[in-house]
Amino acid sequence: MSFIVESSNLTKAYGGRTVVDGLDLRIPEGSVYGFLGPNGSGKSTTMKMLLSLIRPTGGEVEVLGQPMNRSTRRQLLGSIGSLIESPPGYAHLTGAENMRIVQRLLGLDDAQVDFAVKTVRMHGQMGKRVREYSLGMKQRLGIAMALARQPKLLILDEPTNGLDPAGIEEIRELLRRLADGGVTVMVSSHLLGEVDKTATVLGILSQGRMIFQGTRADLFSAATPDLLIDCSDPRRAQSMLARAHGARLEDTTVRLAGVDSDEATAGVVTGLVAEGIGVHGVRRDEQTLESVFMGLTAGGGL
Amino acid sequence: MNALAAEFSKLKRSLSWAVVVLLPIVLVATGLIMTLIDGRGLEDGWHTLWMRSIVFYGLFPLSVGIAILASLVWRAEHRGSNWNALMAGPTPSLQIIIAKAAVISVLAAIMQVIAVVTTVALGMIGFGLPGFLPPEYLAISLLIILASVPVAVLQSWLSMQMRSFAAPVAVAFLGAGFSAFLLVVGLDAAIFISPYAALSRATQLGTATFADTGDITAGVIAAIIAACLLLSTLLAAANTVVLERADART
């Protein structure tokens, strides 16, 4: 698999405080990379380093197969669209005038600008001044400004922040369409639900460290779900298994944590049967991505 | 240059235009009204008029005006994430610096034209002076426009660096005041160190006021031009180096 973004030991410290700590990012080409983490976990700082808006304290970044640094950034940034923190846009100018500035700076033709504006469905609003735009419209104009250069890589920092559910769904839909069109998208959020359904690869950041990176399936297998047992005498089964497995009783179901292999599961069942308890149900708990995420970022204050 | 065209687009509906038009008119008129209140007439006709309008204006209001323009031009970049967007684009830092300084310089040039037009109008209509402004002052105006460039470059840098609107204006006010003092005490070489001094010096040319002897010599003109080119180049280069190394804030 080829990676469009690859970092090694990427680190940023301000004074003695390490904000981003030894990240090895791997963003596969053509993926939608969901970059997750609580507020203040270092997502924006990381994205700014990928764009060379800020310089790393340590480590390196490769984008589009080339090292990204101050001497290469201007050449690489022509193929990277980005939206960092709040959406850009000159408030005293209209949407069309803002797009014209982007067009001039990047040397784009009218068709590229029209395409970007139509993609975000803003063609009806271009005569209005940005100051009169709603947050959602500003967000979409910002994405159009990033898209007009027809980037190979799009880096979006919390693009759904402050949007209503319809706006969020619209951005999700847009990201899917872009990915289908071959653009690699890196999108950050502090809410799992916002990128869960769109992202093909996830990176989870907590206090500046990458605590998980991989596919959704990888994420599920990284955390073992609880074992649930239904039996003829749940009360006695719970007290039997309390010490070894921290068994808890939920209605008539016994919940066991940390039983992580088939052998261990079989051992638990054998033990119950040997004590004359009839076992009629053994299953794994249904796990939501949310609970896995919460478990990984425990105490992150989400 | 694409960056330059983009910069000019940003001036649409900008407050800068109000400054460009009103500031020179108000200040040139103020300079004259002050002398009239003092009860002094225009003893030497157009020359006195020029001294009391443009030379007064050049002491510090012109530098402060350029500083206000620079702060206005940069204010849009400091809002929201416009600065991030600009720095996350392919435009080289040097082009960004030159485009900003160029826009401020052009606004300053228009301001000078308006200052001269105001002076001529006051002379002919207000004071009924015979004839027209002596032609050497038109040539000097071109030199003043050139001397505005290093101030524009410096103020652009200050306004890029400081997010505050007022702080760079205060620097211009103090810098121009101190530079005027250096010229008064005869430290003519200050024009090679302070852009404000170079600009003030240009406005004083041929008036025998402050640092000027009253003679317009090729040597003095060459020194002013050399100072402007030197300061503009050095400041723009230094600004570019700083911008290349700096981390984006916010």
Coordinates of C-alpha atoms in Angstrom, one line a residue, chain A residues 12 14 48 51 53-55 70-71 73-75 77-78 80 82 84-94 97 100-101 104-107 129 131 149, chain B residues 2-3 5-6 8-14 76-77 79-93 96 243-250:
Chain A
K12 CA 6.1 19.3 18.7
Y14 CA 6.2 24.3 23.3
K48 CA -0.4 22.2 10.8
L51 CA 1.2 21.6 6.0
L53 CA 2.4 25.9 8.9
I54 CA 4.4 25.1 12.0
R55 CA 7.8 23.4 12.1
R70 CA 10.2 24.9 4.6
S71 CA 12.2 24.6 1.4
R73 CA 6.4 23.4 1.1
R74 CA 5.4 26.0 -1.5
Q75 CA 5.8 23.5 -4.3
L77 CA 1.1 23.0 -1.2
G78 CA -0.2 23.5 -4.7
I80 CA -2.8 20.1 -1.0
S82 CA -6.6 22.5 3.5
I84 CA -7.4 24.6 9.4
E85 CA -9.4 25.7 12.4
S86 CA -12.1 28.2 11.4
P87 CA -13.0 28.6 7.7
P88 CA -11.1 31.3 5.8
G89 CA -12.6 34.0 3.7
Y90 CA -12.4 37.8 3.5
A91 CA -15.6 39.0 5.2
H92 CA -15.8 42.3 3.3
L93 CA -15.7 40.5 0.0
T94 CA -18.4 38.4 -1.7
E97 CA -14.5 37.8 -5.0
R100 CA -11.3 35.1 -7.6
I101 CA -8.5 35.8 -5.1
R104 CA -5.4 34.4 -9.0
L105 CA -3.1 33.1 -6.3
L106 CA -3.2 29.6 -7.7
G107 CA -3.4 30.4 -11.4
R129 CA -20.7 39.1 1.2
R131 CA -19.9 38.5 6.4
R149 CA -6.8 23.6 -6.9
Chain B
N2 CA -0.6 36.8 -9.5
A3 CA -0.1 37.6 -5.8
A5 CA -3.4 41.0 -8.5
A6 CA -4.9 39.0 -5.6
F8 CA -5.5 44.5 -5.2
S9 CA -8.7 42.5 -5.2
K10 CA -8.7 42.6 -1.4
L11 CA -8.9 46.4 -1.5
K12 CA -12.5 46.4 -2.8
R13 CA -14.8 48.0 -0.3
S14 CA -11.8 48.5 2.0
A76 CA -8.0 41.0 6.9
E77 CA -5.2 38.4 7.1
R79 CA -9.0 37.5 11.0
G80 CA -10.3 34.0 11.2
S81 CA -7.9 31.6 9.5
N82 CA -7.1 33.7 6.5
W83 CA -3.4 33.7 7.5
N84 CA -3.4 29.9 7.7
A85 CA -5.0 29.7 4.3
L86 CA -2.5 32.1 2.7
M87 CA 0.5 30.3 4.3
A88 CA -0.9 26.9 3.3
G89 CA -0.9 27.9 -0.4
P90 CA 1.9 27.7 -3.0
T91 CA 2.6 31.5 -3.1
P92 CA 6.3 32.0 -2.2
S93 CA 6.9 34.1 1.0
I96 CA 3.6 37.6 -0.4
L243 CA 8.3 34.7 7.5
E244 CA 10.0 31.6 6.1
R245 CA 11.1 30.6 9.5
A246 CA 8.1 31.6 11.6
D247 CA 5.4 29.3 12.8
A248 CA 1.8 30.3 11.9
R249 CA 0.0 31.5 15.0
T250 CA -3.6 31.0 16.1

